[in-house]
PDB file of C-alpha atoms and ligand atoms in Angstrom:
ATOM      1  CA  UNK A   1     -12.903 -17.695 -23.734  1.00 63.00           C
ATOM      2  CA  UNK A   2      -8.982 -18.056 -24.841  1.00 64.00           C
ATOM      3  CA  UNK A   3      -9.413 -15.906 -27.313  1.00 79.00           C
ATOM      4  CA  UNK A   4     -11.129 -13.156 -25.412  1.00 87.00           C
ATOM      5  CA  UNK A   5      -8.429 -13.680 -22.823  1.00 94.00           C
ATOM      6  CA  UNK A   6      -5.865 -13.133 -24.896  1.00 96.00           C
ATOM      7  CA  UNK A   7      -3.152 -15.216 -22.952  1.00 97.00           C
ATOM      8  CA  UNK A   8      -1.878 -18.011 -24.648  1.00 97.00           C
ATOM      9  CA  UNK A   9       1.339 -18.570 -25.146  1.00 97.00           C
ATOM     10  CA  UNK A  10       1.745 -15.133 -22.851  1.00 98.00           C
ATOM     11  CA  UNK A  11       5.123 -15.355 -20.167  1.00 98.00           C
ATOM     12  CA  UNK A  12       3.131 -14.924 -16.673  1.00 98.00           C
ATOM     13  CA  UNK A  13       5.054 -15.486 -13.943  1.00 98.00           C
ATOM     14  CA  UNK A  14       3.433 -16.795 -10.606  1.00 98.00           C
ATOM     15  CA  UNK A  15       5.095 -16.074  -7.231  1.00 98.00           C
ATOM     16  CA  UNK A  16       3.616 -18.463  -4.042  1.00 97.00           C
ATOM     17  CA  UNK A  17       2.435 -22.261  -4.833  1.00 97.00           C
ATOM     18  CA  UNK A  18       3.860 -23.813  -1.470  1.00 95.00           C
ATOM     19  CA  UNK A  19       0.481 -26.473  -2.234  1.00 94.00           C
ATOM     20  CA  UNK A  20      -2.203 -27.496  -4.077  1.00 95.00           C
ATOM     21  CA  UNK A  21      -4.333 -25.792  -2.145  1.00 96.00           C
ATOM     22  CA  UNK A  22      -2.032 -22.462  -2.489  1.00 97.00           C
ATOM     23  CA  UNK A  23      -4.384 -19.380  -4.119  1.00 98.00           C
ATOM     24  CA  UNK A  24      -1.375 -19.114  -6.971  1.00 98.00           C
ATOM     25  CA  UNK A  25      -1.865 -22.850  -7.398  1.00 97.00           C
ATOM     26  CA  UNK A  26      -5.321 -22.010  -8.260  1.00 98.00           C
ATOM     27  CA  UNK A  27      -4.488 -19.017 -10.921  1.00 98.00           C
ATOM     28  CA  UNK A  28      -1.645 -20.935 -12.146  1.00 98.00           C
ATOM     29  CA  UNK A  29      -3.790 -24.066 -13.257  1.00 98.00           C
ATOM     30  CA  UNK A  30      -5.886 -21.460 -14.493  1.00 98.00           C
ATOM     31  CA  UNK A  31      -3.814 -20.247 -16.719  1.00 98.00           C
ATOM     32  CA  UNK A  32      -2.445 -23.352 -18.072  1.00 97.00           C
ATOM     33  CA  UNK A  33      -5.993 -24.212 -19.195  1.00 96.00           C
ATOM     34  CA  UNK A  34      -6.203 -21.064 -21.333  1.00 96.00           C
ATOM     35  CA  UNK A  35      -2.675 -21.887 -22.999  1.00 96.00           C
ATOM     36  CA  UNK A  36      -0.417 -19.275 -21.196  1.00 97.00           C
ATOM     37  CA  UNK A  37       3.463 -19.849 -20.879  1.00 98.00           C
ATOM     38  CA  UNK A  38       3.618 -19.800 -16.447  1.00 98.00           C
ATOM     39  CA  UNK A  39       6.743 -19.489 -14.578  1.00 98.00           C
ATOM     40  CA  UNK A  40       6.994 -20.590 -11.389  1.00 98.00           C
ATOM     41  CA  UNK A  41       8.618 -19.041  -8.520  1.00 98.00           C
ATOM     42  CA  UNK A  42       9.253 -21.121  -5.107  1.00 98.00           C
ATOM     43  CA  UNK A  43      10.775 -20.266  -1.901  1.00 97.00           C
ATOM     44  CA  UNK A  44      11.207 -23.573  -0.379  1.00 93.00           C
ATOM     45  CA  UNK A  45      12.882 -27.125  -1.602  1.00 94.00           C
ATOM     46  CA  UNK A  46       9.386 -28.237   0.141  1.00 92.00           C
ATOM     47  CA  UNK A  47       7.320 -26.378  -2.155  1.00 92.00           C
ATOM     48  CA  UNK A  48       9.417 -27.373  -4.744  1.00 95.00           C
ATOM     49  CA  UNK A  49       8.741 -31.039  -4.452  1.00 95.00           C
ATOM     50  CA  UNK A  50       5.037 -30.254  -4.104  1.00 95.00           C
ATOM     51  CA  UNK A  51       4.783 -28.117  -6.998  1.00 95.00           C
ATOM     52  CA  UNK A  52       6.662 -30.889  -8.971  1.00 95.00           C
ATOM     53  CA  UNK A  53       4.289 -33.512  -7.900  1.00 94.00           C
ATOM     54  CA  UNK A  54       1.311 -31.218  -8.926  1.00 95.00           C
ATOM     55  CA  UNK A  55       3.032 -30.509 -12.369  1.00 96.00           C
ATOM     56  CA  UNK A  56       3.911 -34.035 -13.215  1.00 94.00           C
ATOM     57  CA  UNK A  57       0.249 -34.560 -13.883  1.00 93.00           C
ATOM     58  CA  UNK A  58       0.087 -32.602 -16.853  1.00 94.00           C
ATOM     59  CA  UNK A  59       1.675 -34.293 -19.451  1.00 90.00           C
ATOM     60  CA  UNK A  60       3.788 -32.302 -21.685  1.00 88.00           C
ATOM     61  CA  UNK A  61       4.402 -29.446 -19.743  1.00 93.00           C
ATOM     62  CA  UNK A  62       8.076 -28.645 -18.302  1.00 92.00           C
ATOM     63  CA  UNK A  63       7.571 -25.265 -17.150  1.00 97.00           C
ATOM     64  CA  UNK A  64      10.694 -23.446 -15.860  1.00 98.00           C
ATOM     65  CA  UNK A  65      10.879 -23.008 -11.912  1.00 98.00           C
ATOM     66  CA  UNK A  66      12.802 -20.797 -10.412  1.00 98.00           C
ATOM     67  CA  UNK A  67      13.968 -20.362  -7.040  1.00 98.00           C
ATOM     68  CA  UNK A  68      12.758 -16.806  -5.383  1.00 98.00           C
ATOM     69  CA  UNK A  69      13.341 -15.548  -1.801  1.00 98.00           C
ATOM     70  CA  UNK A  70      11.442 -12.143  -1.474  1.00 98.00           C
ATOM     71  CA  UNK A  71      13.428 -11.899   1.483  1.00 98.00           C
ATOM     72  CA  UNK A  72      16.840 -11.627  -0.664  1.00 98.00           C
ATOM     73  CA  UNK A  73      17.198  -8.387  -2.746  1.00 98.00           C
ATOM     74  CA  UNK A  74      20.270 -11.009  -4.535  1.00 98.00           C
ATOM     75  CA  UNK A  75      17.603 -13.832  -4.729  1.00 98.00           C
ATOM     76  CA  UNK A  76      14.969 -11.782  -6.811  1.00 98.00           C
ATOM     77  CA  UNK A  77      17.376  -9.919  -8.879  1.00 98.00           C
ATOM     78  CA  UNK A  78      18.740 -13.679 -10.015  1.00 98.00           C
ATOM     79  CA  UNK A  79      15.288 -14.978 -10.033  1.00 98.00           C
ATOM     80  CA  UNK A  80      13.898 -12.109 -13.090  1.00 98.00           C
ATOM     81  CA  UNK A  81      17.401 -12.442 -14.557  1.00 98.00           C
ATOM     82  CA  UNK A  82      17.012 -15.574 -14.943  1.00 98.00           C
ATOM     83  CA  UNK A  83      13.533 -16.052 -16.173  1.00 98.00           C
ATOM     84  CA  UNK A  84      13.931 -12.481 -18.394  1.00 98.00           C
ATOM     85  CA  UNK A  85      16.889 -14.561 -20.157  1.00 97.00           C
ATOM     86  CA  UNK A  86      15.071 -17.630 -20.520  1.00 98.00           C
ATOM     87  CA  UNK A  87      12.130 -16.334 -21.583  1.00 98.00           C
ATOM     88  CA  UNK A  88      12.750 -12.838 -23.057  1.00 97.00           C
ATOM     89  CA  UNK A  89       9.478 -10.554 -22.449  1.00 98.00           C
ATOM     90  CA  UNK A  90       7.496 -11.149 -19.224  1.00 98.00           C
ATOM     91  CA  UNK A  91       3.572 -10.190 -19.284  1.00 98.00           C
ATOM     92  CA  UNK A  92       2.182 -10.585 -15.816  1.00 98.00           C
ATOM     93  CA  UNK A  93       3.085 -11.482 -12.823  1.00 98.00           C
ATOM     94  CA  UNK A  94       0.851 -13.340  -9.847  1.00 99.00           C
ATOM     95  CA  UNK A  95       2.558 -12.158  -6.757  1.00 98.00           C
ATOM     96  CA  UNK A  96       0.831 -14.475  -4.020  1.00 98.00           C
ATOM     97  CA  UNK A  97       3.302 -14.193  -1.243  1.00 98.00           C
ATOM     98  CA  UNK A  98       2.420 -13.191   2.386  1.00 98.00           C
ATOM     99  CA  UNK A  99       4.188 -14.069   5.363  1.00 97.00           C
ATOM    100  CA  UNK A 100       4.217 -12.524   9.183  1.00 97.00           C
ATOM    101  CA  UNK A 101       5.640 -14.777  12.545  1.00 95.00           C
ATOM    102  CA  UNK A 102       2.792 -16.951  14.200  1.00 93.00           C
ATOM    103  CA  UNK A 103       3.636 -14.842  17.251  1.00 94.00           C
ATOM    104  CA  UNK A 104       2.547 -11.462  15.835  1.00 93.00           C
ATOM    105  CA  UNK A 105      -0.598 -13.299  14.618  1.00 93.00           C
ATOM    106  CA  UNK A 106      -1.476 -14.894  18.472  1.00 92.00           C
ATOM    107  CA  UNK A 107      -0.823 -11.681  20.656  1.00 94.00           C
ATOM    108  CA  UNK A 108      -1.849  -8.877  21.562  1.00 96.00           C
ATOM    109  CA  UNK A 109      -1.693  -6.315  18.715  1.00 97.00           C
ATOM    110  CA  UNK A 110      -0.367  -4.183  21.300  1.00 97.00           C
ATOM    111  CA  UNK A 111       2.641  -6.196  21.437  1.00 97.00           C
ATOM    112  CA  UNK A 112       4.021  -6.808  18.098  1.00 97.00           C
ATOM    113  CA  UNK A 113       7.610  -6.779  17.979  1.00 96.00           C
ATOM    114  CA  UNK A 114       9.788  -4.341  16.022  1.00 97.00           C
ATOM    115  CA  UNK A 115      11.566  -7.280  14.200  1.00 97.00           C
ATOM    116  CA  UNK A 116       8.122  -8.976  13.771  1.00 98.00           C
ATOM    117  CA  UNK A 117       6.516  -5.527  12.147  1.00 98.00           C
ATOM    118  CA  UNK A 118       9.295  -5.220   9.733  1.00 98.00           C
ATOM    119  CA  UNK A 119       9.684  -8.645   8.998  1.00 98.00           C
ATOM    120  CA  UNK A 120       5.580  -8.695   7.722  1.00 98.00           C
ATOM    121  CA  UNK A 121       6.144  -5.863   6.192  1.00 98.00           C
ATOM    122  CA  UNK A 122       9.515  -7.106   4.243  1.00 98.00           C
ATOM    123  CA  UNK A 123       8.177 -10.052   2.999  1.00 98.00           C
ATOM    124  CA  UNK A 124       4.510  -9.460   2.224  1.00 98.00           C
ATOM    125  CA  UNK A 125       4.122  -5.665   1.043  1.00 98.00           C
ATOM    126  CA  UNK A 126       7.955  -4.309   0.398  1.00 98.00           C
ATOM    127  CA  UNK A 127       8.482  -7.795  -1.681  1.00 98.00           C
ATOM    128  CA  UNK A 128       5.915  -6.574  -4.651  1.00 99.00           C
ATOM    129  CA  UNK A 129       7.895  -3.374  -5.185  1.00 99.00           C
ATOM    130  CA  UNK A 130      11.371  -5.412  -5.631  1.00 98.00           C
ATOM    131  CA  UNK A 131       9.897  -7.883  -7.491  1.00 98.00           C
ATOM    132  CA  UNK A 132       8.499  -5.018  -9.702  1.00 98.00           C
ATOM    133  CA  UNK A 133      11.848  -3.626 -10.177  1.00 98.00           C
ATOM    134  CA  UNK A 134      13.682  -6.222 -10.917  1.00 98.00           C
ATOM    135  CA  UNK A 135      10.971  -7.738 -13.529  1.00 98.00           C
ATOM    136  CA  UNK A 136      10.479  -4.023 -15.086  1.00 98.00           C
ATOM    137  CA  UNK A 137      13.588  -4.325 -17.255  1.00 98.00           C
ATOM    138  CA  UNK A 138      11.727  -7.951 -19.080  1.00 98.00           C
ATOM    139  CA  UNK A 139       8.316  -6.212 -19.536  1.00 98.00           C
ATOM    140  CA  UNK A 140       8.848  -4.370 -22.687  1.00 98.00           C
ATOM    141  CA  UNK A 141       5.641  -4.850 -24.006  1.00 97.00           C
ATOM    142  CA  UNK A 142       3.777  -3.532 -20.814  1.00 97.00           C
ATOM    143  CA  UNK A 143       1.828  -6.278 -19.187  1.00 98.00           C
ATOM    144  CA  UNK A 144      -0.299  -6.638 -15.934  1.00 98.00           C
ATOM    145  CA  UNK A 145       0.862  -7.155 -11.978  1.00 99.00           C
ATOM    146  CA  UNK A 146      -0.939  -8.702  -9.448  1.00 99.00           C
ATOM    147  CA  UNK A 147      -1.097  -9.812  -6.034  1.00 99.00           C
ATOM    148  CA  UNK A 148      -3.689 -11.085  -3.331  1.00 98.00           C
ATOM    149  CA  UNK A 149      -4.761  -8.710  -0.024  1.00 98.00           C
ATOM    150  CA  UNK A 150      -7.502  -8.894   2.403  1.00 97.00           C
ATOM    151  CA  UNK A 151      -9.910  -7.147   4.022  1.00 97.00           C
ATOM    152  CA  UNK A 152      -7.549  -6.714   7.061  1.00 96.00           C
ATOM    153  CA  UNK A 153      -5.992  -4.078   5.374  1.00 98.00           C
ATOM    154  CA  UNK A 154      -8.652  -2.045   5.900  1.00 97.00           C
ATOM    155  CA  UNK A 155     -10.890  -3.384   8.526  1.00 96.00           C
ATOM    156  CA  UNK A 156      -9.929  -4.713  11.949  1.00 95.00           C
ATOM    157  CA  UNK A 157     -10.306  -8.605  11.841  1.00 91.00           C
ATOM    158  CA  UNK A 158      -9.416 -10.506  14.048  1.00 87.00           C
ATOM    159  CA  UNK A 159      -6.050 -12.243  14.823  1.00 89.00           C
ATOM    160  CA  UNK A 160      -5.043 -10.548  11.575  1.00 93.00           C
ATOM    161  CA  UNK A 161      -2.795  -8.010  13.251  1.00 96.00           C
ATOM    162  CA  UNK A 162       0.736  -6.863  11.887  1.00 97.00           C
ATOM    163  CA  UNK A 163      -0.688  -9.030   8.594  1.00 97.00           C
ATOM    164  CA  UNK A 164      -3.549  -6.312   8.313  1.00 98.00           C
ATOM    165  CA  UNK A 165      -0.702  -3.307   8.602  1.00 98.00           C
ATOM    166  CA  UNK A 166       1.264  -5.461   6.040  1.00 98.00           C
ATOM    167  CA  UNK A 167      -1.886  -5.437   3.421  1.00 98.00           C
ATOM    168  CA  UNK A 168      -2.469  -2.019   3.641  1.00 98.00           C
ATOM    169  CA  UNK A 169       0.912  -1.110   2.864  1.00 99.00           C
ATOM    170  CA  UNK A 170       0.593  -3.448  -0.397  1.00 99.00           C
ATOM    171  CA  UNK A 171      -2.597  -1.916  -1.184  1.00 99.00           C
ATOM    172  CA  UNK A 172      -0.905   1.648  -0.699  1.00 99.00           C
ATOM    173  CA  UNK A 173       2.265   0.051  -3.152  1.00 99.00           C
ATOM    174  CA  UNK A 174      -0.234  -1.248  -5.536  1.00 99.00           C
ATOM    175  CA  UNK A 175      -1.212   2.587  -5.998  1.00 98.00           C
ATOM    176  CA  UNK A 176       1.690   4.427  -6.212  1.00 99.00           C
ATOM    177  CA  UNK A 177       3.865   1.188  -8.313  1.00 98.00           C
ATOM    178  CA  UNK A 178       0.368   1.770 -10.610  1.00 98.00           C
ATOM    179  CA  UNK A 179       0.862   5.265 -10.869  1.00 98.00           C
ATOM    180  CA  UNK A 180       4.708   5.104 -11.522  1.00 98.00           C
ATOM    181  CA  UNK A 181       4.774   2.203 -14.102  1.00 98.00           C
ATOM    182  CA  UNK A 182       1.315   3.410 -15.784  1.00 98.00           C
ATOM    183  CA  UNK A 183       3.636   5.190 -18.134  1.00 98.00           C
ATOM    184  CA  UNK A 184       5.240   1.933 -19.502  1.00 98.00           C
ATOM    185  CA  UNK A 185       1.892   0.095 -20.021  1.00 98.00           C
ATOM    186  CA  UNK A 186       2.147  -1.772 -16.505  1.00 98.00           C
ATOM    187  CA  UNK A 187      -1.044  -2.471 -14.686  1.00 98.00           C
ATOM    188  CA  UNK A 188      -0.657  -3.337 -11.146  1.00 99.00           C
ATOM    189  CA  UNK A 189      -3.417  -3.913  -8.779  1.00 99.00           C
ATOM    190  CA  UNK A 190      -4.619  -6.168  -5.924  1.00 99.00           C
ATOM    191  CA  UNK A 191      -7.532  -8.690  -5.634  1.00 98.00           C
ATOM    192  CA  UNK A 192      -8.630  -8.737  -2.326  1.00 98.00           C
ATOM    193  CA  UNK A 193      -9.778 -12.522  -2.013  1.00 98.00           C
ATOM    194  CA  UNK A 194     -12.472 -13.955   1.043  1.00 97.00           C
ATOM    195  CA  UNK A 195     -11.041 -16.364   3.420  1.00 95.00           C
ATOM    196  CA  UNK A 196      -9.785 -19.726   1.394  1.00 96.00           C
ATOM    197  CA  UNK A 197      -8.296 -22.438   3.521  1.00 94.00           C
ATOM    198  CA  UNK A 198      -4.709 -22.659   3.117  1.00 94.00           C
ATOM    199  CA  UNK A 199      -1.234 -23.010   4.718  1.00 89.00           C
ATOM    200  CA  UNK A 200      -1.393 -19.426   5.200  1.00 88.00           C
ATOM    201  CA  UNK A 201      -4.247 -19.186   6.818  1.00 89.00           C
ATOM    202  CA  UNK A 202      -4.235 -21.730   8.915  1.00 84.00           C
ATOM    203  CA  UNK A 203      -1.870 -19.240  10.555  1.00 82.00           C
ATOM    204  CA  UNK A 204      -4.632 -17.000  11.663  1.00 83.00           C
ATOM    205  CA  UNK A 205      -5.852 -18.057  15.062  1.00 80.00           C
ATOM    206  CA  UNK A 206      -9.803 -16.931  14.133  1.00 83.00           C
ATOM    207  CA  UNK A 207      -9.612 -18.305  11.078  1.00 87.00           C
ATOM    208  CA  UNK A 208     -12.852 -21.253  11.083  1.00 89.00           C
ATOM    209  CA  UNK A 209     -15.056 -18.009  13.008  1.00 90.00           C
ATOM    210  CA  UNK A 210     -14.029 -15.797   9.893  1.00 90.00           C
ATOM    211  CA  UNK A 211     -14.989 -18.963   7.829  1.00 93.00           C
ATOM    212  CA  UNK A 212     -18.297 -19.468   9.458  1.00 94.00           C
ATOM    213  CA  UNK A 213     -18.873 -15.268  10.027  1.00 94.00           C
ATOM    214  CA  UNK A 214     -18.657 -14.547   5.869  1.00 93.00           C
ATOM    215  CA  UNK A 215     -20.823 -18.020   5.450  1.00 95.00           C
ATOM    216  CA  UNK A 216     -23.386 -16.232   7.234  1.00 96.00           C
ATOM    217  CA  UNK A 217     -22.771 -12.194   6.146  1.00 96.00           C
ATOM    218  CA  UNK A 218     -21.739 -12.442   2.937  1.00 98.00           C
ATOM    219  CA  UNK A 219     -24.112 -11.177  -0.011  1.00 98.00           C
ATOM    220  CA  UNK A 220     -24.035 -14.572  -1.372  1.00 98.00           C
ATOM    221  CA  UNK A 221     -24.240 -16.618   1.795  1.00 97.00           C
ATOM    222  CA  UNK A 222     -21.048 -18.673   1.158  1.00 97.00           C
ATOM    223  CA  UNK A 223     -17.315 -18.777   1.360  1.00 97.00           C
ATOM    224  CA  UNK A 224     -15.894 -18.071  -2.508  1.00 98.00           C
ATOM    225  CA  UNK A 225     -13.636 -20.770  -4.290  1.00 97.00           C
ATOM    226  CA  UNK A 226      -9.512 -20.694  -5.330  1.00 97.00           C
ATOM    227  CA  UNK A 227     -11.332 -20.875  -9.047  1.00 98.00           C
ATOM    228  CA  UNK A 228     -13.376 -17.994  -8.204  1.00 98.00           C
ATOM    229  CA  UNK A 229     -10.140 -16.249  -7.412  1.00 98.00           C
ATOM    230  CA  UNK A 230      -8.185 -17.520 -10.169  1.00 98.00           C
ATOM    231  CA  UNK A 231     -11.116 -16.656 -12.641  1.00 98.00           C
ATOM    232  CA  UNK A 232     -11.139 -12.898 -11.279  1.00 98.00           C
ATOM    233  CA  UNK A 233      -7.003 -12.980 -11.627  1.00 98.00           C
ATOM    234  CA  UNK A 234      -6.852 -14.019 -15.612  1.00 98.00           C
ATOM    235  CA  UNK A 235      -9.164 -11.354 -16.277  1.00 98.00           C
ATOM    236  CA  UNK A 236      -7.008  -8.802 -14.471  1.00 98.00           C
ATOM    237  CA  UNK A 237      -3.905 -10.200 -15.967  1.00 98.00           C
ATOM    238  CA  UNK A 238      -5.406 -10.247 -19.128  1.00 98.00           C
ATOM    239  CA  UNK A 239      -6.114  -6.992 -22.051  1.00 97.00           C
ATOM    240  CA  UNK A 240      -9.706  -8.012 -20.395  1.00 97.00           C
ATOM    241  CA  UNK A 241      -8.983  -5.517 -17.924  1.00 98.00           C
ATOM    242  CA  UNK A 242      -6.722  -3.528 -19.601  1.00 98.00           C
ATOM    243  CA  UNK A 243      -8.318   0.072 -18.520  1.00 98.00           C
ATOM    244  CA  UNK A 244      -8.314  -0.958 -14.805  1.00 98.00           C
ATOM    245  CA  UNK A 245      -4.983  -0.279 -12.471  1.00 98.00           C
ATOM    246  CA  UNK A 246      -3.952   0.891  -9.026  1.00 98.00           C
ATOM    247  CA  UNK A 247      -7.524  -1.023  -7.988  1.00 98.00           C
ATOM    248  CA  UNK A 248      -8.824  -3.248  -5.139  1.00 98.00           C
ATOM    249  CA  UNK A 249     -11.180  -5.844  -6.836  1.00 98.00           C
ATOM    250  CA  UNK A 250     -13.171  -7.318  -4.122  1.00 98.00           C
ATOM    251  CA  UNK A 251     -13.998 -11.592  -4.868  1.00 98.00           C
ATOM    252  CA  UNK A 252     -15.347 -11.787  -1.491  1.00 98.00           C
ATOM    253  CA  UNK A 253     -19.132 -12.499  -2.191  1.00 98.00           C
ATOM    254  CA  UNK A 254     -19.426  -9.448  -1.759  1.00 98.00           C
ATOM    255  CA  UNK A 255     -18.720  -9.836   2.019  1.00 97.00           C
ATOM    256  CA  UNK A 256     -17.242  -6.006   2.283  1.00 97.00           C
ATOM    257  CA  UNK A 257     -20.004  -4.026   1.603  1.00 97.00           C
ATOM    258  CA  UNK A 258     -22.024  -5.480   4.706  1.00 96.00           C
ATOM    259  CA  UNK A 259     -22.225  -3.676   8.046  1.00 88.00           C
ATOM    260  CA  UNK A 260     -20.392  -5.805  10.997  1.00 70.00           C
TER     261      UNK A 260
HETATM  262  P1  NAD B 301       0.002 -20.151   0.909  1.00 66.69           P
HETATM  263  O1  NAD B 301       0.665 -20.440   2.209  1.00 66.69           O
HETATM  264  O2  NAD B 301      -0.339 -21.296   0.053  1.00 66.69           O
HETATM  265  O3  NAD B 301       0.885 -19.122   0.067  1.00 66.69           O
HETATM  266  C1  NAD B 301       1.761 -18.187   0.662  1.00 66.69           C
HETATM  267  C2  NAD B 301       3.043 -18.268  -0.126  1.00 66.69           C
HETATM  268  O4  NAD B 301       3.961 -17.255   0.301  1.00 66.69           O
HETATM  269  C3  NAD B 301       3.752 -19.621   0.053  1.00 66.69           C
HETATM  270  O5  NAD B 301       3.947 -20.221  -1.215  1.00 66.69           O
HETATM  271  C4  NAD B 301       5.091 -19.233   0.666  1.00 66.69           C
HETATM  272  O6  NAD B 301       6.156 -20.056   0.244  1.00 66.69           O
HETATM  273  C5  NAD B 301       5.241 -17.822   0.115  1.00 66.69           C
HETATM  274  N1  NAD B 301       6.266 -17.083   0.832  1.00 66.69           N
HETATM  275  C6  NAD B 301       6.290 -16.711   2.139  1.00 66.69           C
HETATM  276  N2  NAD B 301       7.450 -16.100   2.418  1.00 66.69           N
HETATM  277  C7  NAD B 301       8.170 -16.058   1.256  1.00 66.69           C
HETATM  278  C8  NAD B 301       9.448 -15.570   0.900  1.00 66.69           C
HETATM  279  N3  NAD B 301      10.247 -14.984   1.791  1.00 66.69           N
HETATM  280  N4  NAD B 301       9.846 -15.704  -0.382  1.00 66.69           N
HETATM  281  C9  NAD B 301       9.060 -16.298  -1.319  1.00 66.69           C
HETATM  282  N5  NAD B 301       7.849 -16.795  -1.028  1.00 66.69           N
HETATM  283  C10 NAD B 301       7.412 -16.679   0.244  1.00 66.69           C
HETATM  284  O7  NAD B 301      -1.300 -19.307   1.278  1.00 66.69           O
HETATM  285  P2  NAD B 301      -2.315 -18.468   0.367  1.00 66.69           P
HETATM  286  O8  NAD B 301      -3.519 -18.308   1.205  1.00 66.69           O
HETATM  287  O9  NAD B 301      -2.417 -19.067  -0.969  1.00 66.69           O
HETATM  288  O10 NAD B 301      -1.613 -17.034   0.308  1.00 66.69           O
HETATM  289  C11 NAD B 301      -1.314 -16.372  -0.911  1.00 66.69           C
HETATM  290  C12 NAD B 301      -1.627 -14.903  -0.793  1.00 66.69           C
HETATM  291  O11 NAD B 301      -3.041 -14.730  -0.694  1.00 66.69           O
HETATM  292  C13 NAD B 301      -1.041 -14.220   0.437  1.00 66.69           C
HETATM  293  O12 NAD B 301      -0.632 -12.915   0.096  1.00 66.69           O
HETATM  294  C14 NAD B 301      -2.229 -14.152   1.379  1.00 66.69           C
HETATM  295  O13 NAD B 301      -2.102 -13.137   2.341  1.00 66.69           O
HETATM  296  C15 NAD B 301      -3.309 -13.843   0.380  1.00 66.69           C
HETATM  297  N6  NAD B 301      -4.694 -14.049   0.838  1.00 66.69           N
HETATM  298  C16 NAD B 301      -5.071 -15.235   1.362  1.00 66.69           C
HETATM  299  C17 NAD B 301      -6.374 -15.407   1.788  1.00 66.69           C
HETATM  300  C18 NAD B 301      -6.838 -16.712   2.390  1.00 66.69           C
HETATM  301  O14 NAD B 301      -7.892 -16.712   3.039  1.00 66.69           O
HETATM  302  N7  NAD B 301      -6.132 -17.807   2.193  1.00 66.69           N
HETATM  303  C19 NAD B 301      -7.289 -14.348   1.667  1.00 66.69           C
HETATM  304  C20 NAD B 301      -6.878 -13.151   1.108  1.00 66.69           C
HETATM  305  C21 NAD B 301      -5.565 -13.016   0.687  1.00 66.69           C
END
């Protein structure tokens, strides 16, 4: 499996562990357990001490953390300089960042805010194209880019709201970065994961019904796991997938081809 992987001792760096129960948690413990080299990105001294306490049970392993606002044009550009100087080439990149006010998520569609649209739209699609940028200049040997949507972007879902705008403008960013960065031997594209319970979601009113409602629709009757996710994500980080970029890959059960 390593070897068909081809990751070890590959630079990935993975953007979004506020918990253990954090998607990027998932991918990054993932790719530990193939052998690859992850750097870790955190916004928060809170996620810091969590991802510490998570890291401290692997013996051995002093990764380097780094701390990354994709608010802050400054804070990214420090962030890759950093971690291009430490590290030299970067290979992929887990971008598993998201973030919209609870407000925009509890009314009305109909009344999100100006400050509230941009602010979704700042931090959870405009973020993977500075991030991009500033880690283009490290990834001289081409390498693979991804990040984590959801159906919302396409479909309307409830209580998703100015998130669903947000993902469909990363999905649209995941196209065009493909087609612009194709040329250097960069693969970006999204996986579009089912509902997973996290700190994220638990910011989506409906979540539980969406829970219950894939449970139920879903091809495969069930809700899909963070290693489920994480499995799909080392493939698509990996030479695995190396003809595949500007794509959507769906590990939903398959919950997006039904009907309602
Ligand atoms: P999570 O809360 O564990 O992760 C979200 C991360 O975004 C956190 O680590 C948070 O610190 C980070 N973040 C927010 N604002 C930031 C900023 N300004 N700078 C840097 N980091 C910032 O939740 P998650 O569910 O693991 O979410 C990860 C990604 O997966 C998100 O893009 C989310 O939309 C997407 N996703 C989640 C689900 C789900 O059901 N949980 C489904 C599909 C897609």
């Amino acid at each position: 499996m390593d070897n068909l992987l081809q990751l070890k001792d590959k630079n990935i760096v993975v953007m979004g562990v506020a918990n253990d129960r954090s998607i990027a948690w998932g991918i990054a413990k993932a790719l530990i357990s193939v052998g690859a080299n992850v750097i870790f990105t955190y916004r928060k001294e809170r996620s810091l001490m969590k991802l510490e306490k998570q890291l401290a049970k692997y013996e051995n392993l002093q990764p380097l953390v780094v701390q990354c606002d994709v608010n802050s044009d400054e804070s990214i550009q420090q962030a890759f300089k950093e971690i291009g100087e430490k590290v030299g080439t970067i290979h992929g990149i887990v971008h598993s960042v998201a973030f919209a006010h609870a407000e925009d998520l509890k009314n009305r569609f109909i009344e999100t805010s100006r400050d509230g649209y941009a602010f979704a739209q700042d931090t959870s699609a405009y973020s993977l194209i500075a991030v991009a940028n500033a880690a283009r200049p490290y990834m001289t040997d081409g390498g693979s880019i991804i990040t984590m949507t959801y159906l919302g972007a396409e479909r309307v879902l409830e209580g998703y709201n100015v998130m669903g705008v947000a993902k469909a403008a990363l999905e649209a960013s995941v196209r065009y970065l493909a087609s612009d960065v194709g040329g250097d031997g960069i693969r970006v594209n999204a996986i579009s994961a089912g509902a997973i319970k996290t700190l994220a979601a638990k910011g989506v009113p409906s979540f539980n019904k969406i829970l219950n409602k894939m449970e139920e629709t879903a091809p495969l009757k069930r809700n899909v796991t963070p290693e489920e996710v994480a499995n799909m994500s080392l493939v698509m980080l990996s030479p695995l997938s190396s003809g595949v970029t500007g794509e959507v890959i769906y590990v939903d059960g398959g919950y997006h081809i039904m009907g309602v």
